[in-house]
Amino acid sequence: MSYHANEKGYYGEFGGAFIPEMLYPNTEELRQNYIRIMEEPSFKEEFNQLLKDYVGRPTPLYFAERLSKKYNTKIYLKREDLCHTGAHKVNNTIGQILMAKKLGKKRIIAETGAGQHGVATATVCALAGIECVVYMGEIDIARQAPNVARMKMLGAEVRPALSGSRTLKDATNEAIRDWINNPVDTHYIIGSVVGPHPYPDMVARFQSVISKEIKKQLLEKEGRENPDYIVACVGGGSNAAGAYYHYLDTPEVGIIAVEAAGKGIDTGESAATSALGKVGIIHGSKTLLMQTKDGQITEPYSISAGLDYPGVGPMHAHLFKSGRGEFISITDDEAMTAGLALCQLEGIIPAIESSHAFAILEHKKFNPSDIVVINLSGRGDKDLQNYIDYFKL
Amino acid sequence: MNRINQKLKEDKKLLSIYFTAGYPNLNDTAKIIHDLEKYGVDMIEIGLPFSDPLADGPTIQESSTAALRNGMHTELLFEQLRDIRKTVSIPLIVMGYFNPVFQYGVESFCKKCQEIGIDGIILPDLPLDVYQEEYKTIFKKFGLINVFLITPQTSEERIRQIDAVSDGFIYMVSSASTTGAKTGFENKTQTYFERINAMNLKNPQIVGFGISNSDTFSQATRKAKGAIIGSAFIKHLTKNGVEKIDEFVNGIR
Ligand SMILES: Cc1ncc(COP(=O)(O)O)c(C=O)c1O
């Protein structure tokens, strides 16, 4: 059994393309071309060059000595926080902007929640000299002013999503509506392994550079390619998909997915999709999502805007359902505490999303000889105000 | 014979009207249906509101949000429609998004539709291949016509596939847009209408999206069998409540 997508974009029972006919030509064009384009030597060369010279890859695999001592196991951090723009998101946007150029697209649209993906998209659009429109929930625009300013400085237009709950899911709806209205010249850069096929698979492939590098780096440091565990936080699931990718079909590598419990799974203010979700359709994908019993999509909550999504990518729904992945949910408080601990033990200020991944060290006991790789998906600059408010700094 | 097929045989251009169930008020459903039939509309699409209506423009989005806020849900809609066939004979189509139907259970949903006397279903985000592989037999078992959409971007090959799978009419989306987005049709839209007409499909076509008044209705139906009005009717309801539905319908043709 493989945990990768099949040719119709299904991971087990999850995935597919549940889209209105208006989007069929757009996604079909992408579906028919994405693998071919990604495998063209000229595409690979340009992609790898930009990842190296522009993004700053390979990112280090860092042995966290003091953290390891504290938890009596061997912990390595994959330093996606050192990517240009501060998170793994840019791996995907570099790939997709090159894809858009190959497809002859003249205009880019994207959705964003906290603004990380919006900034990563605005960045690559500036790099490519292509028009960029980023949809962002009206509420998020107010909450994430620095990232809104960054996007504007980079030349993007930030359009408020005024519908529904005016957050990430609605920004995604607005981006999809824009694509319906502009089917020919526009490419939609989705920010995670969500949406209709081929997006989850395409984004996972662009992010797979993370686990490709881990394998090589671990071989150099430990004489083996495989850790015992690979840990990542899951919002939509793109940093996790990238960190797991080359280990998905290697059962001896334990996969740990960390979701945001918000104020607690049973409080009604949570984003722990595997615990609270049921199978359904969100943004064109059949997956697990948080919804009412009538199938209305509900609004999640997490202190971390990047994990505040009511669904999860179909790869992760399948990892959960099949038992291949172990899913752990972490509350706001646990994440904030773990984030501060990382600052003080290792001198690294993590994004609050990533802090969730570190909090599992308090939950799960590893053996002293275990090699645990934690994907440090992003840095905490964008979250400074949150940290300040939370810790009264 | 299904009421939709019966209606399609009539020698006239059909006017179909969409409204969102539960809007403007929770219990307006039956009154709206009765009035639309009374004032000579040919077909009705009853919108089952959804939290995230991807294919809809602001007007239908807002009516959906309001309907959900009013308390509309699937079971309640079925409840409101339970006795509708005692008093109306107009073809009734339920239009919504796939997730609420999926949660209800596709088979239970279809069964309920048959009990009530619903004739067809439109679920824009239920793709053709999934319908064929998983749900077609269920729809057929309960005598329901599933209506597919085509757009100006739909390839000829795919239109032929859709035509082969359809057994009622094809919902012809007038332009690349969400609902309600355009006012008036451009020349290229007319060219598209003519192109589809020339394909001699086995299913008649009914045009939707962007039809708001008698002008756009007559343009849309120059070649096609009929046209569907949604957002413009919702706007009428927003302004007038469930009164003066006759004025709205008479203004169209
Ligand atoms: C640093 C960081 N980590 C994780 C995420 C969550 O996204 P995903 O689950 O797609 O990796 C985000 C999203 O904004 C992010 O900025």
XYZ file of C-alpha atoms and ligand atoms in Angstrom:
662
model
C 0.000 0.000 0.000
C 1.240 3.472 -0.836
C 0.432 6.611 1.076
C 0.960 8.766 -1.986
C -1.843 10.027 -4.208
C -3.052 7.780 -7.005
C -3.465 9.195 -10.497
C -6.961 10.473 -9.697
C -5.674 12.307 -6.679
C -6.999 9.929 -4.051
C -5.240 8.970 -0.857
C -7.318 5.968 0.118
C -10.880 7.287 0.218
C -9.749 10.922 0.474
C -8.973 13.531 -2.155
C -10.380 13.829 -5.655
C -11.707 16.975 -7.283
C -15.186 17.975 -6.092
C -15.377 21.172 -8.033
C -18.052 22.995 -9.960
C -17.810 22.531 -13.710
C -16.630 26.138 -14.013
C -13.322 25.062 -12.488
C -12.948 21.872 -14.459
C -10.914 23.313 -17.357
C -8.529 25.110 -14.971
C -7.792 22.128 -12.781
C -7.778 19.790 -15.752
C -5.115 21.856 -17.487
C -3.031 21.652 -14.343
C -3.708 17.970 -13.832
C -2.655 17.066 -17.326
C 0.555 19.072 -17.140
C 1.898 19.272 -13.616
C 3.944 16.101 -13.485
C 5.267 16.524 -16.991
C 6.341 20.106 -16.264
C 7.884 19.231 -12.906
C 9.953 16.549 -14.586
C 11.277 18.758 -17.359
C 15.017 19.272 -16.860
C 14.715 23.021 -17.408
C 12.017 23.277 -14.756
C 14.001 21.221 -12.255
C 17.086 23.250 -12.854
C 15.358 26.589 -12.345
C 13.454 25.333 -9.306
C 16.562 23.939 -7.632
C 18.582 27.011 -8.452
C 16.018 29.306 -6.870
C 15.669 27.080 -3.824
C 19.414 27.283 -3.390
C 20.208 30.896 -4.213
C 16.978 32.646 -3.359
C 15.350 30.593 -0.607
C 18.624 29.555 0.989
C 18.349 25.787 0.742
C 19.341 23.296 1.892
C 18.124 24.403 5.283
C 20.202 22.983 8.128
C 19.357 19.856 10.043
C 20.398 20.942 13.473
C 21.071 18.660 16.431
C 19.319 20.317 19.373
C 21.610 19.295 22.172
C 20.010 20.967 25.167
C 16.514 20.053 24.061
C 17.676 16.465 23.561
C 19.177 16.375 27.023
C 15.985 17.693 28.569
C 13.853 14.995 26.962
C 16.522 12.294 27.014
C 16.342 11.479 23.321
C 18.062 12.668 20.136
C 16.232 15.599 18.618
C 17.070 17.178 15.292
C 15.397 20.309 13.993
C 14.788 20.795 10.302
C 15.286 24.521 9.985
C 12.543 25.657 7.605
C 12.428 28.801 9.727
C 15.596 29.871 7.941
C 13.952 29.930 4.532
C 13.553 33.304 2.867
C 10.279 34.854 4.081
C 10.514 32.842 7.289
C 8.712 29.587 6.634
C 8.438 26.525 4.417
C 5.596 28.160 2.462
C 8.019 29.598 -0.081
C 9.097 26.137 -1.327
C 5.617 25.750 -2.738
C 5.214 29.264 -4.089
C 8.545 29.078 -5.955
C 7.391 25.846 -7.551
C 3.965 27.163 -8.439
C 5.142 30.453 -9.910
C 7.415 28.516 -12.255
C 4.502 26.227 -13.059
C 2.298 29.256 -13.780
C 4.925 30.661 -16.131
C 5.201 27.361 -17.985
C 1.436 27.368 -18.381
C 1.557 30.885 -19.787
C -0.441 32.474 -16.963
C -0.369 36.237 -16.557
C -1.972 36.712 -13.182
C -1.676 35.036 -9.783
C -4.250 34.728 -7.039
C -3.813 33.252 -3.575
C -5.564 32.962 -0.240
C -3.929 33.608 3.074
C -4.814 33.305 6.740
C -2.006 34.689 8.848
C -0.403 36.143 5.783
C 2.585 33.773 5.559
C 1.463 32.168 2.345
C 0.325 35.560 1.070
C 3.780 36.993 1.686
C 5.444 33.958 0.085
C 3.193 34.358 -2.952
C 3.677 38.125 -3.199
C 7.421 37.485 -2.987
C 7.584 35.084 -5.917
C 5.253 37.288 -7.966
C 7.626 40.193 -7.437
C 10.470 37.902 -8.446
C 8.653 36.876 -11.607
C 7.119 40.273 -12.374
C 3.583 38.888 -12.383
C 0.438 40.573 -11.082
C -0.648 39.229 -7.695
C -3.954 39.385 -5.833
C -4.141 37.897 -2.344
C -7.483 37.229 -0.671
C -7.494 37.562 3.062
C -10.373 37.486 5.515
C -11.355 40.920 6.742
C -10.810 39.787 10.314
C -7.347 38.422 9.535
C -6.382 41.667 7.802
C -7.037 43.454 11.051
C -5.172 40.802 13.107
C -2.102 40.510 10.870
C -1.213 44.073 9.929
C 2.566 43.528 9.465
C 2.040 40.792 6.876
C -0.547 42.899 5.066
C 2.050 45.665 4.866
C 4.683 43.209 3.605
C 2.414 41.996 0.828
C 1.706 45.571 -0.214
C 5.393 46.457 -0.201
C 5.997 43.466 -2.437
C 3.481 44.866 -4.891
C 0.527 42.584 -4.237
C -3.051 43.706 -3.952
C -4.655 42.439 -0.744
C -8.397 41.975 -1.190
C -10.546 41.516 1.882
C -12.823 38.473 1.972
C -16.070 39.855 3.318
C -18.204 36.723 3.134
C -19.015 34.089 5.759
C -16.788 34.233 8.806
C -14.246 36.476 7.049
C -11.237 34.277 7.835
C -9.074 31.744 5.980
C -11.813 29.457 4.691
C -13.653 32.438 3.262
C -10.484 33.844 1.741
C -10.093 30.465 0.046
C -13.691 30.639 -1.208
C -13.030 34.107 -2.622
C -9.867 32.969 -4.372
C -11.770 30.069 -5.908
C -14.528 32.457 -7.041
C -11.928 34.724 -8.581
C -10.578 31.716 -10.482
C -14.076 30.898 -11.719
C -14.354 34.448 -13.012
C -10.867 34.416 -14.579
C -10.445 30.912 -15.933
C -7.957 31.513 -18.706
C -5.119 33.833 -17.729
C -4.982 33.240 -13.968
C -3.198 30.641 -11.861
C -4.319 29.993 -8.305
C -1.435 29.328 -5.923
C -2.979 27.340 -3.096
C -1.006 27.550 0.129
C -1.239 24.036 1.462
C -1.871 20.413 0.501
C -5.583 21.130 0.249
C -8.047 21.861 -2.554
C -8.960 19.760 -5.561
C -6.617 17.326 -7.258
C -3.883 17.972 -8.400
C -3.158 20.575 -5.727
C -2.536 18.305 -2.727
C -0.122 16.145 -4.702
C 1.540 19.063 -6.482
C 2.103 21.040 -3.284
C 3.370 17.910 -1.512
C 5.872 17.355 -4.327
C 7.147 20.927 -4.075
C 7.474 20.601 -0.307
C 9.062 17.157 -0.539
C 12.455 18.840 -0.759
C 12.246 18.953 3.046
C 12.399 15.184 3.530
C 14.756 14.758 0.607
C 17.242 16.944 2.440
C 16.590 15.302 5.803
C 17.519 11.928 4.357
C 20.801 13.173 3.018
C 21.647 15.197 6.100
C 20.776 12.437 8.524
C 22.926 10.031 6.562
C 25.848 12.404 6.973
C 25.265 12.944 10.668
C 24.025 9.594 11.860
C 24.972 7.176 9.123
C 21.312 6.422 8.424
C 18.656 8.034 6.284
C 15.701 7.217 8.476
C 14.830 8.794 11.787
C 12.661 6.874 14.209
C 10.116 9.657 14.193
C 9.315 12.656 12.062
C 7.162 15.306 13.712
C 5.327 18.236 12.116
C 2.431 20.539 12.839
C -0.589 20.252 10.561
C -2.815 23.128 9.501
C -3.671 22.196 5.943
C -0.614 20.006 6.157
C 1.995 21.254 3.680
C 5.054 21.408 5.914
C 4.076 18.013 7.303
C 3.548 16.572 3.825
C 7.002 17.772 2.841
C 8.633 16.398 5.972
C 6.903 13.009 5.651
C 7.037 12.694 1.880
C 10.041 10.443 1.365
C 9.176 8.448 4.493
C 5.507 7.814 3.767
C 6.091 4.301 2.502
C 8.849 3.531 5.010
C 6.922 2.020 7.915
C 9.876 2.011 10.296
C 9.731 5.818 10.362
C 7.016 6.895 12.779
C 4.907 9.787 11.555
C 3.609 12.212 14.145
C 1.114 14.892 13.131
C 0.403 17.702 15.538
C -2.877 19.562 15.369
C -4.063 22.639 17.215
C -6.471 21.852 20.030
C -7.032 25.575 20.600
C -8.518 26.022 24.046
C -9.151 22.269 24.246
C -10.831 19.679 22.061
C -14.133 19.847 23.933
C -14.364 23.603 24.328
C -15.866 24.400 20.945
C -12.775 26.501 20.264
C -10.437 24.108 18.549
C -8.914 23.291 15.197
C -8.087 19.615 15.828
C -9.622 18.277 12.657
C -8.735 14.609 13.127
C -10.403 14.608 16.539
C -13.422 16.736 15.644
C -13.874 16.307 11.917
C -15.964 13.989 9.814
C -15.578 12.979 6.194
C -16.924 15.587 3.832
C -16.064 18.009 1.070
C -14.167 21.224 1.618
C -12.621 23.397 -1.096
C -12.980 20.669 -3.666
C -11.443 17.833 -1.672
C -13.001 14.888 0.110
C -11.326 14.846 3.470
C -11.884 15.247 7.184
C -13.422 18.560 8.126
C -15.118 20.247 11.009
C -18.793 20.644 10.292
C -22.253 20.609 11.784
C -24.334 17.470 11.506
C -26.070 19.125 8.536
C -22.802 19.482 6.697
C -22.231 23.196 7.208
C -18.553 23.945 7.622
C -17.745 25.358 11.050
C -15.243 27.940 12.111
C -12.158 26.570 13.853
C -10.102 28.293 16.487
C -6.399 28.275 17.316
C -4.042 30.879 18.724
C -1.973 30.120 15.663
C -3.513 31.568 12.533
C -1.683 29.073 10.322
C -3.352 26.089 11.989
C -6.775 27.711 12.032
C -8.320 25.725 9.154
C -11.458 23.545 9.460
C -10.109 20.805 7.212
C -6.919 18.920 6.637
C -5.260 17.801 3.424
C -6.441 14.435 2.096
C -2.995 12.869 2.593
C -3.305 13.527 6.305
C -6.900 12.338 6.500
C -5.627 9.077 5.046
C -2.627 8.889 7.392
C -5.038 9.330 10.275
C -7.694 6.914 9.091
C -5.206 4.214 8.170
C -3.287 4.566 11.409
C -0.041 5.279 9.552
C 0.252 8.597 11.351
C -0.096 9.278 15.042
C -2.167 12.406 15.604
C -1.680 14.471 18.728
C -3.453 17.721 19.521
C -1.859 20.504 21.483
C -3.595 23.386 23.229
C -2.718 27.065 22.880
C -1.138 27.050 26.336
C 0.974 23.969 25.676
C 2.187 25.401 22.396
C 3.094 28.783 23.853
C 5.001 27.153 26.696
C 6.875 24.883 24.298
C 7.698 27.854 22.070
C 9.226 29.762 24.949
C 11.156 26.677 26.048
C 12.697 26.400 22.583
C 13.757 30.048 22.746
C 15.506 29.536 26.034
C 17.039 26.125 25.396
C 18.170 26.600 21.825
C 18.042 30.306 21.073
C 15.403 29.855 18.385
C 12.101 31.740 18.368
C 9.636 29.488 16.532
C 6.414 30.348 14.748
C 3.487 29.454 16.996
C 2.448 26.835 14.416
C 5.803 25.126 14.875
C 5.625 25.490 18.655
C 2.762 23.014 18.547
C 5.119 20.370 17.191
C 7.555 20.908 20.060
C 4.835 20.581 22.680
C 4.473 16.859 21.982
C 7.768 16.311 23.785
C 5.776 16.733 26.987
C 3.220 14.171 25.829
C 5.188 11.429 24.263
C 8.120 9.563 25.728
C 10.896 8.670 23.307
C 13.751 6.251 23.925
C 17.226 7.697 24.555
C 18.454 6.148 21.325
C 15.517 7.383 19.211
C 16.222 9.911 16.521
C 13.361 12.389 16.408
C 13.249 14.988 13.644
C 10.963 17.937 14.313
C 10.102 20.127 11.380
C 10.574 23.694 12.518
C 8.246 25.083 9.864
C 8.704 28.781 10.502
C 10.170 31.509 12.645
C 8.380 33.551 15.242
C 8.896 37.113 14.024
C 5.379 37.264 12.675
C 4.045 36.102 16.043
C 5.878 38.522 18.231
C 2.763 40.458 19.174
C 1.057 37.214 20.161
C 3.997 36.184 22.296
C 4.128 39.665 23.840
C 0.437 39.594 24.716
C 0.540 36.022 25.990
C 3.630 36.300 28.171
C 3.088 39.990 29.037
C 6.610 40.695 27.796
C -42.679 10.570 -16.959
C -40.678 12.916 -14.791
C -42.293 16.367 -14.585
C -39.097 17.962 -15.883
C -39.158 15.895 -19.074
C -42.844 16.646 -19.478
C -42.242 20.354 -19.138
C -39.333 20.290 -21.573
C -41.661 18.953 -24.240
C -43.901 22.003 -24.072
C -43.580 24.264 -27.061
C -42.389 27.372 -25.274
C -39.349 28.980 -23.723
C -39.141 27.970 -20.099
C -38.649 30.312 -17.191
C -37.048 28.712 -14.180
C -36.575 30.532 -10.909
C -34.097 29.839 -8.124
C -34.572 30.880 -4.529
C -32.715 30.062 -1.335
C -34.842 28.094 1.116
C -35.161 29.858 4.446
C -34.792 33.302 2.935
C -35.932 35.996 3.560
C -37.763 34.257 6.404
C -37.393 30.706 7.593
C -40.893 29.634 6.647
C -41.330 31.365 3.293
C -40.567 28.242 1.256
C -44.106 27.049 0.510
C -45.458 30.536 -0.140
C -42.714 31.288 -2.651
C -43.288 27.998 -4.484
C -47.040 28.534 -4.632
C -46.708 32.056 -5.963
C -44.120 31.134 -8.568
C -46.404 28.430 -9.893
C -49.459 30.639 -9.725
C -47.792 33.411 -11.736
C -46.715 31.119 -14.515
C -43.125 30.130 -13.834
C -42.234 26.787 -15.451
C -39.728 25.284 -13.077
C -38.388 26.001 -9.601
C -34.963 25.454 -8.113
C -35.068 25.278 -4.368
C -31.692 26.219 -2.957
C -30.516 24.243 0.035
C -28.242 26.792 1.693
C -24.592 25.978 2.313
C -22.004 27.747 4.454
C -19.434 27.882 1.638
C -21.173 28.306 -1.719
C -18.144 28.398 -4.020
C -19.983 28.915 -7.272
C -22.139 31.770 -6.052
C -21.734 35.501 -6.166
C -22.496 37.873 -3.275
C -26.305 37.906 -3.620
C -26.821 34.170 -3.258
C -24.014 33.923 -0.708
C -25.712 36.482 1.481
C -29.106 34.825 1.132
C -27.502 31.506 2.119
C -25.815 32.973 5.158
C -29.099 34.611 6.176
C -31.072 31.399 5.614
C -28.666 29.410 7.785
C -28.809 32.089 10.421
C -32.619 31.863 10.258
C -32.234 28.188 11.116
C -32.621 26.427 7.784
C -31.289 22.888 7.539
C -31.865 19.844 5.385
C -34.405 18.039 7.530
C -36.381 21.223 8.041
C -36.532 21.884 4.303
C -37.902 18.397 3.754
C -40.409 19.049 6.503
C -41.538 22.285 4.833
C -41.936 20.481 1.525
C -43.707 17.404 2.905
C -47.154 18.301 1.616
C -46.130 20.510 -1.287
C -47.339 18.047 -3.922
C -50.899 18.289 -2.590
C -51.050 21.777 -4.023
C -48.458 22.275 -6.760
C -47.545 20.373 -9.909
C -44.647 22.475 -11.174
C -41.299 20.675 -11.621
C -39.201 21.087 -8.495
C -35.438 20.816 -8.412
C -33.262 20.925 -5.327
C -30.056 22.834 -5.870
C -27.246 22.812 -3.379
C -23.702 21.764 -2.679
C -22.596 18.218 -2.229
C -21.459 18.244 1.393
C -24.863 18.687 3.066
C -26.262 15.950 0.816
C -23.307 13.705 1.599
C -23.826 14.204 5.336
C -27.525 13.420 5.041
C -26.595 10.307 3.125
C -26.989 10.407 -0.643
C -29.403 7.489 -0.682
C -31.542 8.839 2.181
C -31.527 12.253 0.525
C -32.698 10.894 -2.800
C -35.317 8.727 -1.157
C -36.689 11.715 0.714
C -36.764 13.747 -2.494
C -38.765 11.031 -4.193
C -41.253 10.825 -1.304
C -41.816 14.564 -1.491
C -42.085 14.663 -5.265
C -38.828 16.420 -6.127
C -37.965 15.866 -9.780
C -34.324 16.729 -10.057
C -31.150 17.691 -8.275
C -28.357 20.116 -9.132
C -25.123 19.778 -7.188
C -22.487 21.858 -8.955
C -19.610 20.316 -7.029
C -20.560 16.696 -7.571
C -18.269 15.827 -10.465
C -19.365 13.862 -13.478
C -17.074 10.865 -12.887
C -17.982 10.498 -9.220
C -21.675 10.731 -10.097
C -21.342 8.029 -12.693
C -19.272 5.694 -10.574
C -20.971 6.100 -7.235
C -24.342 7.783 -7.358
C -26.034 7.430 -10.712
C -27.827 4.218 -9.804
C -29.181 5.817 -6.648
C -30.499 8.878 -8.490
C -32.147 6.619 -11.066
C -33.630 4.337 -8.436
C -35.497 7.286 -6.966
C -36.492 8.754 -10.320
C -34.369 11.871 -9.958
C -32.849 13.764 -12.832
C -29.331 14.980 -12.156
C -28.518 18.212 -13.944
C -24.962 19.009 -15.045
C -23.453 22.363 -15.825
C -21.433 23.407 -18.839
C -19.560 26.696 -19.333
C -18.005 28.546 -22.278
C -14.735 26.789 -21.373
C -16.172 23.274 -21.396
C -14.622 21.301 -24.231
C -16.788 19.830 -26.942
C -15.729 16.334 -25.935
C -16.795 16.887 -22.359
C -20.090 18.469 -23.415
C -20.806 15.295 -25.387
C -20.000 13.184 -22.324
C -22.281 15.305 -20.168
C -25.012 15.095 -22.790
C -24.726 11.314 -22.820
C -25.074 11.045 -19.035
C -27.886 13.614 -18.746
C -31.526 12.725 -19.064
C -33.274 16.039 -18.560
C -31.582 19.249 -19.512
C -28.126 20.761 -19.492
C -27.542 23.782 -17.314
C -25.660 26.153 -19.543
C -23.688 28.667 -17.503
C -23.747 31.866 -19.558
C -20.201 33.024 -18.928
C -17.131 32.311 -16.863
C -18.484 33.630 -13.622
C -20.098 32.987 -10.304
C -23.835 33.542 -10.068
C -25.180 37.028 -10.558
C -21.886 38.481 -11.694
C -22.726 39.948 -15.074
C -25.363 42.263 -16.461
C -26.178 41.800 -20.117
C -24.496 39.483 -22.560
C -21.541 40.224 -24.752
C -21.235 39.148 -28.350
C -19.006 36.271 -27.418
C -21.754 34.942 -25.171
C -24.131 34.871 -28.144
C -21.477 33.067 -30.149
C -21.232 30.499 -27.370
C -25.020 30.046 -27.299
C -24.961 29.473 -31.039
C -22.024 27.080 -30.860
C -23.805 24.900 -28.301
C -27.055 25.058 -30.237
C -25.256 23.841 -33.336
C -24.047 20.754 -31.495
C -27.567 19.288 -31.650
C -27.371 17.763 -28.191
C -29.982 15.258 -27.138
C -30.715 17.272 -23.998
C -32.214 20.756 -24.273
C -30.205 23.546 -22.672
C -31.339 25.980 -20.067
C -29.184 29.040 -19.558
C -28.298 30.290 -16.103
C -26.095 32.923 -14.427
C -26.464 36.578 -15.301
C -30.118 36.561 -16.333
C -31.939 39.336 -14.587
C -34.686 40.834 -16.725
C -36.751 40.410 -19.862
C -33.878 41.523 -22.105
C -31.395 38.982 -20.849
C -34.124 36.349 -20.695
C -35.003 36.766 -24.346
C -31.343 36.893 -25.394
C -30.603 33.727 -23.474
C -33.571 31.861 -24.889
C -33.077 32.857 -28.494
C -31.440 29.478 -29.029
C -31.784 27.721 -25.704
C -34.918 26.078 -24.346
C -35.148 28.251 -21.292
C -33.399 30.343 -18.718
C -32.906 30.374 -14.978
C -33.075 33.477 -12.826
C -31.531 33.396 -9.365
C -29.790 36.454 -7.981
C -32.261 38.921 -9.505
C -35.139 37.122 -7.815
C -33.257 37.018 -4.501
C -32.779 40.770 -4.793
C -36.507 41.122 -5.362
C -37.167 39.105 -2.205
C -34.694 41.197 -0.243
C -36.522 44.332 -1.275
C -40.129 43.186 -1.206
C -40.249 40.115 0.966
C -42.560 37.474 -0.453
C -44.967 40.078 -1.793
C -45.281 41.147 -5.422
C -43.857 37.944 -6.862
C -46.351 38.437 -9.701
C -44.734 41.762 -10.574
C -41.332 40.129 -10.759
C -42.477 37.248 -12.948
C -44.544 39.478 -15.246
C -41.527 41.706 -15.705
C -39.588 38.847 -17.254
C -41.939 37.814 -20.058
C 5.222 28.535 10.054
C 4.003 27.809 9.619
N 3.877 26.507 9.931
C 2.794 25.810 9.574
C 1.747 26.399 8.905
C 0.554 25.572 8.594
O 0.410 25.236 7.255
P 0.712 23.763 6.746
O -0.040 22.830 7.632
O 0.231 23.772 5.350
O 2.163 23.528 6.836
C 1.823 27.748 8.550
C 0.716 28.426 7.825
O 0.625 29.618 7.708
C 2.985 28.461 8.920
O 3.110 29.770 8.621
